[in-house]
PDB file of C-alpha atoms (C1' of nucleotides) in Angstrom:
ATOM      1  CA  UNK A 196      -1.898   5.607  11.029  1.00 95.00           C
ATOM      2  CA  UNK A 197      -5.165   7.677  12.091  1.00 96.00           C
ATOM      3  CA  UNK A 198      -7.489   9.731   9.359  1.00 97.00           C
ATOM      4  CA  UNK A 199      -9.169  12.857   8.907  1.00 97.00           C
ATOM      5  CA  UNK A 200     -11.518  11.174   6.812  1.00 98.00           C
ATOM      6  CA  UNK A 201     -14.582  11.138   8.675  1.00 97.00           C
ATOM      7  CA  UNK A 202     -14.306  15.050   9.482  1.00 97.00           C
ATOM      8  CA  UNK A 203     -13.362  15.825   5.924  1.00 98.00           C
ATOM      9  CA  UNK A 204     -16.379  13.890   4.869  1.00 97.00           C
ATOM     10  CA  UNK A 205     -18.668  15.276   7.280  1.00 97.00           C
ATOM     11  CA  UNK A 206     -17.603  19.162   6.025  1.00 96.00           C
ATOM     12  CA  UNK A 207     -18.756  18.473   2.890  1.00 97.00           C
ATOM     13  CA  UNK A 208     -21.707  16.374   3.796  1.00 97.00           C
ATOM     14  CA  UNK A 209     -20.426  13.346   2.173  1.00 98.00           C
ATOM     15  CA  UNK A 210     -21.832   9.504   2.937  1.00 98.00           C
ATOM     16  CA  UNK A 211     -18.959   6.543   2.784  1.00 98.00           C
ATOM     17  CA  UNK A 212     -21.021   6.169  -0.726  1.00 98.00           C
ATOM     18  CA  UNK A 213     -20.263   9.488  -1.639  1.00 98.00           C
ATOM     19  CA  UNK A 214     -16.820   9.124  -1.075  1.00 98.00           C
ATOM     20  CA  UNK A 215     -16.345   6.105  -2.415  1.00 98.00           C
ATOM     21  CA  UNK A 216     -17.820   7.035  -5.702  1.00 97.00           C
ATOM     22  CA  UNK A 217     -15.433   9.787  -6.060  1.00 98.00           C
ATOM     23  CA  UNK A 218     -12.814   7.946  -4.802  1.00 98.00           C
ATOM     24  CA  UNK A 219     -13.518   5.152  -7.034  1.00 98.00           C
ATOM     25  CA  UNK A 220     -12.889   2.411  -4.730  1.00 98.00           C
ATOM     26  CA  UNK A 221     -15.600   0.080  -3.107  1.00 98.00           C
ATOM     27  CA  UNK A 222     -17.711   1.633  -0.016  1.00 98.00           C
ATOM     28  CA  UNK A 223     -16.036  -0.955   2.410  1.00 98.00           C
ATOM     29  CA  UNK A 224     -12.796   0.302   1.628  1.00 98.00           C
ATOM     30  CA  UNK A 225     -13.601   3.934   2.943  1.00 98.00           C
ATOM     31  CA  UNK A 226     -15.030   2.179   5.592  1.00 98.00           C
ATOM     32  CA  UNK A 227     -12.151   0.187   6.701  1.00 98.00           C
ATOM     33  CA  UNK A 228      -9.752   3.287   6.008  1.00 98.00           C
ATOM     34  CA  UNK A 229     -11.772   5.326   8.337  1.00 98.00           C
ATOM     35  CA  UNK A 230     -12.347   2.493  11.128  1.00 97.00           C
ATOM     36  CA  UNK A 231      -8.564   1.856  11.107  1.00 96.00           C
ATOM     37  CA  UNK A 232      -8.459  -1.178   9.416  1.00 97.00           C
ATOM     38  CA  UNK A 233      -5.858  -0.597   7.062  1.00 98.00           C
ATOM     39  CA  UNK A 234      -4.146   2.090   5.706  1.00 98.00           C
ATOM     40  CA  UNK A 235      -4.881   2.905   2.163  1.00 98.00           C
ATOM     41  CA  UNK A 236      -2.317   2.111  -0.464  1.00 98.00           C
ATOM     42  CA  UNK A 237       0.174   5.237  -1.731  1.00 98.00           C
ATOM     43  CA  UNK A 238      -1.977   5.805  -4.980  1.00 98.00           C
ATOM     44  CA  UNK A 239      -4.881   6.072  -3.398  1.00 98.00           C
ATOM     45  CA  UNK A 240      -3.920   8.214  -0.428  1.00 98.00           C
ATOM     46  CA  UNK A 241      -2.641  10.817  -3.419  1.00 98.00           C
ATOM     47  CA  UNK A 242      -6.113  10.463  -5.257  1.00 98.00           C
ATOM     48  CA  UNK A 243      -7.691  11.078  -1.390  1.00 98.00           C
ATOM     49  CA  UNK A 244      -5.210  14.384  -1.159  1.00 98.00           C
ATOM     50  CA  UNK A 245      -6.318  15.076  -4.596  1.00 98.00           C
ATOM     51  CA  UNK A 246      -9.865  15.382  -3.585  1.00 98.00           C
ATOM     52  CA  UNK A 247      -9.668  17.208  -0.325  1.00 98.00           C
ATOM     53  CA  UNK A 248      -7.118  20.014  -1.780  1.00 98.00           C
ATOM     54  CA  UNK A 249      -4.506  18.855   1.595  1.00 98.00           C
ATOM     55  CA  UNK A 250      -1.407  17.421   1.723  1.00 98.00           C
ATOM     56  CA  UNK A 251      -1.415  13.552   2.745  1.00 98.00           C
ATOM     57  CA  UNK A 252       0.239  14.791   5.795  1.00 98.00           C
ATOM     58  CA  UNK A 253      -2.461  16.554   6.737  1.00 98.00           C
ATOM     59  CA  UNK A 254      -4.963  13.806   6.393  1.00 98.00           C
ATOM     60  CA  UNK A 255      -2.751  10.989   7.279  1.00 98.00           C
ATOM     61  CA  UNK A 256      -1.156  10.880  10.650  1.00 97.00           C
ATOM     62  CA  UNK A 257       1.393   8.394  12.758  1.00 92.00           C
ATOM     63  CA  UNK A 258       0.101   7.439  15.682  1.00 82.00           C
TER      64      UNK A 258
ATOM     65  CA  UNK B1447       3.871   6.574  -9.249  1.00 96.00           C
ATOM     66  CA  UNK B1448       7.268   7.851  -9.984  1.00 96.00           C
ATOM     67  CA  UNK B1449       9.714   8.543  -7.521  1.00 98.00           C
ATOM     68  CA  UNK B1450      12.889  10.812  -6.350  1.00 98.00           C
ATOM     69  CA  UNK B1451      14.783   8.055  -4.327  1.00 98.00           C
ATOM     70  CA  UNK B1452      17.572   7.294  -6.687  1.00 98.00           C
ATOM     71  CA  UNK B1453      18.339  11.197  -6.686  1.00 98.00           C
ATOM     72  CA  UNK B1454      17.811  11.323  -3.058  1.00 98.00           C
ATOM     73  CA  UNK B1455      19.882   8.402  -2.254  1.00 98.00           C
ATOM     74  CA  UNK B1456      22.708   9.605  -4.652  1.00 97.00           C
ATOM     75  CA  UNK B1457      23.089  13.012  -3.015  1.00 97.00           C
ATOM     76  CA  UNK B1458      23.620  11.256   0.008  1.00 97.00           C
ATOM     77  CA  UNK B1459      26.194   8.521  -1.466  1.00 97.00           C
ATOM     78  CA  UNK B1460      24.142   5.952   0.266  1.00 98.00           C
ATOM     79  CA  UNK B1461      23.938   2.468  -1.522  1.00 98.00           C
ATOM     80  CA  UNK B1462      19.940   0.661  -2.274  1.00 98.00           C
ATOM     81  CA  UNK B1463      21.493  -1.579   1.097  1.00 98.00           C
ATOM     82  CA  UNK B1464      21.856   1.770   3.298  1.00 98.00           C
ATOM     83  CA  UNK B1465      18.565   3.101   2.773  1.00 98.00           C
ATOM     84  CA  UNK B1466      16.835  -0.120   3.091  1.00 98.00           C
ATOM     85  CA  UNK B1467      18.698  -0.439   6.472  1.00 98.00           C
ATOM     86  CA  UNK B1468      17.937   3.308   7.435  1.00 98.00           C
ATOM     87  CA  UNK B1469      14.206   2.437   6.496  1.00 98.00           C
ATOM     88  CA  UNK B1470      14.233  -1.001   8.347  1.00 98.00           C
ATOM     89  CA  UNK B1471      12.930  -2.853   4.846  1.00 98.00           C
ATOM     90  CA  UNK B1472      15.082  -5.144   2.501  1.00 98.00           C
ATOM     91  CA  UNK B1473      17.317  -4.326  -0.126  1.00 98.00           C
ATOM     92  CA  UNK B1474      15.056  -5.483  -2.791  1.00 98.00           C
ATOM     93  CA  UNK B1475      11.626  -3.272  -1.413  1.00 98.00           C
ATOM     94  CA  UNK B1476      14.235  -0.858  -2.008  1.00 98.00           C
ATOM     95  CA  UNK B1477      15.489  -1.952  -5.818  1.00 98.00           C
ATOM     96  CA  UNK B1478      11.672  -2.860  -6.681  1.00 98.00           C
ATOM     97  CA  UNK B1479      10.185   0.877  -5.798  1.00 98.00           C
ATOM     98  CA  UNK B1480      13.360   2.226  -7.519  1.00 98.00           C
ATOM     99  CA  UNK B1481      12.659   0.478 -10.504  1.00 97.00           C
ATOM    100  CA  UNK B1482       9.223   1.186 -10.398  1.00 97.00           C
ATOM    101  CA  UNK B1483       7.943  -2.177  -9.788  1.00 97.00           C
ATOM    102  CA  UNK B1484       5.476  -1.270  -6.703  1.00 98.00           C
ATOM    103  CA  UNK B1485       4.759   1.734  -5.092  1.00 98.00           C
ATOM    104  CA  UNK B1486       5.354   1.565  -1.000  1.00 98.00           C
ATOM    105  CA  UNK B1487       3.052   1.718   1.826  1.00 98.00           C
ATOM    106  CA  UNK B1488       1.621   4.401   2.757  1.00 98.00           C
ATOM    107  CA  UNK B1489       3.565   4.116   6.442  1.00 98.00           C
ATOM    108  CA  UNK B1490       6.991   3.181   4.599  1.00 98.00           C
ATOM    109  CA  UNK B1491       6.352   6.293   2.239  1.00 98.00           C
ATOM    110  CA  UNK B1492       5.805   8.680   5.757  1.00 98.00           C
ATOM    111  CA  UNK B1493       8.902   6.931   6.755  1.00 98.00           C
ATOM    112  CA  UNK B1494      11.002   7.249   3.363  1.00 98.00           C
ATOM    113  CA  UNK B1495       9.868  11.448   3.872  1.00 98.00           C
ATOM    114  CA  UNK B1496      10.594  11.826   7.188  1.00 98.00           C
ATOM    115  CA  UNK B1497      13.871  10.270   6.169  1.00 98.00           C
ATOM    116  CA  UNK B1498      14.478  13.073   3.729  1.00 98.00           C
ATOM    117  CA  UNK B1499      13.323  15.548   5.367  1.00 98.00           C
ATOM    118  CA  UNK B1500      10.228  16.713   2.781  1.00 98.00           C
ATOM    119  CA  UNK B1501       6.792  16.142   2.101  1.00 98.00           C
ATOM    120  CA  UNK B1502       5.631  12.687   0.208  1.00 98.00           C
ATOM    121  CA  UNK B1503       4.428  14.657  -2.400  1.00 98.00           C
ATOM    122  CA  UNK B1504       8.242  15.938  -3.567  1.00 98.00           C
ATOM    123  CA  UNK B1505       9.754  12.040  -3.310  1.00 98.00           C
ATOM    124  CA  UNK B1506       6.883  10.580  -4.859  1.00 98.00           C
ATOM    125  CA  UNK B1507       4.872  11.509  -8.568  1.00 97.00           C
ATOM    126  CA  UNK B1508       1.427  10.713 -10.311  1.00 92.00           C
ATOM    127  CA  UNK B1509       2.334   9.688 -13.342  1.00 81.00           C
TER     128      UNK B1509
ATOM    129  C1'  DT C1043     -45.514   1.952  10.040  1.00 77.03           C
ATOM    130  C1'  DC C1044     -42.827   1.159   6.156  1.00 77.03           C
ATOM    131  C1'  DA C1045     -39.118   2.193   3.043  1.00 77.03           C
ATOM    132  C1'  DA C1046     -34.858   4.127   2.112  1.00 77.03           C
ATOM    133  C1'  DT C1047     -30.346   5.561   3.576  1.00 77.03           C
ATOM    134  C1'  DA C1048     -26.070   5.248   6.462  1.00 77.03           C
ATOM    135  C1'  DT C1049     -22.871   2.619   8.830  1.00 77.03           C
ATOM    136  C1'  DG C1050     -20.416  -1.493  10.489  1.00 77.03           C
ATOM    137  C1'  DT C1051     -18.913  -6.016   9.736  1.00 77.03           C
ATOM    138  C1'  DA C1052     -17.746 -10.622   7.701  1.00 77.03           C
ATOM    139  C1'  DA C1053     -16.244 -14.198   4.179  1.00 77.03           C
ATOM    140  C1'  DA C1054     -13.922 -15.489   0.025  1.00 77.03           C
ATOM    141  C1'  DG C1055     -11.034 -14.293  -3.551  1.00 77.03           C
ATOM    142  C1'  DC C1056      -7.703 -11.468  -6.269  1.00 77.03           C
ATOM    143  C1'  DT C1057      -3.799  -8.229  -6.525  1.00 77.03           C
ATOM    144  C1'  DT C1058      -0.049  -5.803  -4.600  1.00 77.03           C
ATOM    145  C1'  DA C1059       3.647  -5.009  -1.087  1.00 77.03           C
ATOM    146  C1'  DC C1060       7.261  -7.082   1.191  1.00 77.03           C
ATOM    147  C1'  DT C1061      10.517 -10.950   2.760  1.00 77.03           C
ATOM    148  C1'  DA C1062      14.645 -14.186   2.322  1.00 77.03           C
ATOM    149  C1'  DG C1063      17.671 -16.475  -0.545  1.00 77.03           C
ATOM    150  C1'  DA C1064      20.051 -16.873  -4.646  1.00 77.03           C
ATOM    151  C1'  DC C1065      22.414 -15.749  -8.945  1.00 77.03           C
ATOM    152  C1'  DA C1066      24.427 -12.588 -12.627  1.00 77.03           C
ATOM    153  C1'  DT C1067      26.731  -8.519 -14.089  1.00 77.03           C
ATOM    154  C1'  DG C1068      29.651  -4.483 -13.813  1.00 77.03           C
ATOM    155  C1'  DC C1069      33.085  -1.802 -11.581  1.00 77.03           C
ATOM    156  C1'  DG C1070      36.758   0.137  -8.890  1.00 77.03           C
ATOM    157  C1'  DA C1071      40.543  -1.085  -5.699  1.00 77.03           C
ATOM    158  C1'  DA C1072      44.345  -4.027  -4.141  1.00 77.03           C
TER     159       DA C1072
ATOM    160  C1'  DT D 581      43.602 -10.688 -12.084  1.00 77.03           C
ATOM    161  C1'  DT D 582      40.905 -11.148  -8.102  1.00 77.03           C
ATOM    162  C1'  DC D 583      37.971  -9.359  -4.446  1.00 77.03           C
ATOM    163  C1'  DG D 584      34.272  -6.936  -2.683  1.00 77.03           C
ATOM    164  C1'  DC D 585      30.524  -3.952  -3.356  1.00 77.03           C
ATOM    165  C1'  DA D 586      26.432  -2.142  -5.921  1.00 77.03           C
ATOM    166  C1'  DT D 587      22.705  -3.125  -8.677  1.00 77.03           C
ATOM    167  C1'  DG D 588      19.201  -5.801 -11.079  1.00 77.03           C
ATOM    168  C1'  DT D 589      16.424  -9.762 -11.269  1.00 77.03           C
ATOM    169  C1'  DC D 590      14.014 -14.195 -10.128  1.00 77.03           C
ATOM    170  C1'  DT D 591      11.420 -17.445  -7.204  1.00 77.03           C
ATOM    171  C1'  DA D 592       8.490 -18.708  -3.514  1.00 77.03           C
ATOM    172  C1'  DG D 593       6.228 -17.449   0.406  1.00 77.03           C
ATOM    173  C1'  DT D 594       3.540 -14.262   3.712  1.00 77.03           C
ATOM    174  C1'  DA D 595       0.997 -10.090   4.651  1.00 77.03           C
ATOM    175  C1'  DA D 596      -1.796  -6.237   3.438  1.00 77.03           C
ATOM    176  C1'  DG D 597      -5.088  -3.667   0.364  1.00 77.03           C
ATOM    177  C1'  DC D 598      -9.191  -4.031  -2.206  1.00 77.03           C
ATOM    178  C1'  DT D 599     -13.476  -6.238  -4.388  1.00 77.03           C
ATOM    179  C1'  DT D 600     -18.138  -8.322  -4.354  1.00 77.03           C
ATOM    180  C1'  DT D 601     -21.801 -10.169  -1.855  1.00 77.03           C
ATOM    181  C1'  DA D 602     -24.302 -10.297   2.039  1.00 77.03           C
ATOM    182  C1'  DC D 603     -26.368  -9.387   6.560  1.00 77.03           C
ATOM    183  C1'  DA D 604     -27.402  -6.504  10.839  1.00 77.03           C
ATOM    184  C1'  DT D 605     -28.551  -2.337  13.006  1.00 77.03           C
ATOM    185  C1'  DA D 606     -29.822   2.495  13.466  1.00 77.03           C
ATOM    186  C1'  DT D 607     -31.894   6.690  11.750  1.00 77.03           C
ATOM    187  C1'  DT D 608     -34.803   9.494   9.002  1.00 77.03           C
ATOM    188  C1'  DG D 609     -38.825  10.697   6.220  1.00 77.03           C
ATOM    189  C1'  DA D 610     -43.332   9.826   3.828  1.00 77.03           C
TER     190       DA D 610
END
DNA sequence: TCAATATGTAAAGCTTACTAGACATGCGAA
DNA sequence: TTCGCATGTCTAGTAAGCTTTACATATTGA
């Protein structure tokens, strides 16, 4: 799966701290979400919609 | 996370073993989200939707 | 130039998602 | 009654998500 992370971030001027924070999960997990390492588990791809106002779809997409 | 899938399934008549095989995962990944034991992947949850035809967040709830 | 911030990466460890195999129960059909 | 199917559950194992700690590099600002 590929991420709109890094553009959503970069709208709002966010670092992979930033994110994190709000996202309360660990800096390294943003990190590996947005460098493809893994895909982020269903609760936290909801709190990620949550945040950014979009759909999952429309952060998350198949590749 | 709550979840849709025994509705889903039972409009479609198909048993916990035909969705499992539609969704290429085992009967019991199947049983275990029903019953609210885990929460899927994000990938098997974009597969479970696509399956259905509607957006992850109509199959699956915050709770 | 030095310090702080941002990003990428790695190891070790814990938790969660998923597997196969097995067993129990309930139920409708032959 | 007996058979087969559907569901729930359990165990043991593997894989994936996530944490903390740590180190390396690049960039920016005082």
């Amino acid at each position: 799966m590929k991420n709109r992370l890094k553009v959503l971030r970069a709208e709002r001027d966010w670092s992979q701290q930033d994110l994190a924070e709000r996202l309360e999960v660990s800096r390294q997990s943003v990190n590996a979400i947005e460098t493809g390492k893994y895909d982020p588990s269903l609760p936290l791809a909801f709190r990620i919609a949550e945040l950014f106002g979009q759909p999952i779809e429309a952060i998350f997409l198949r590749d």
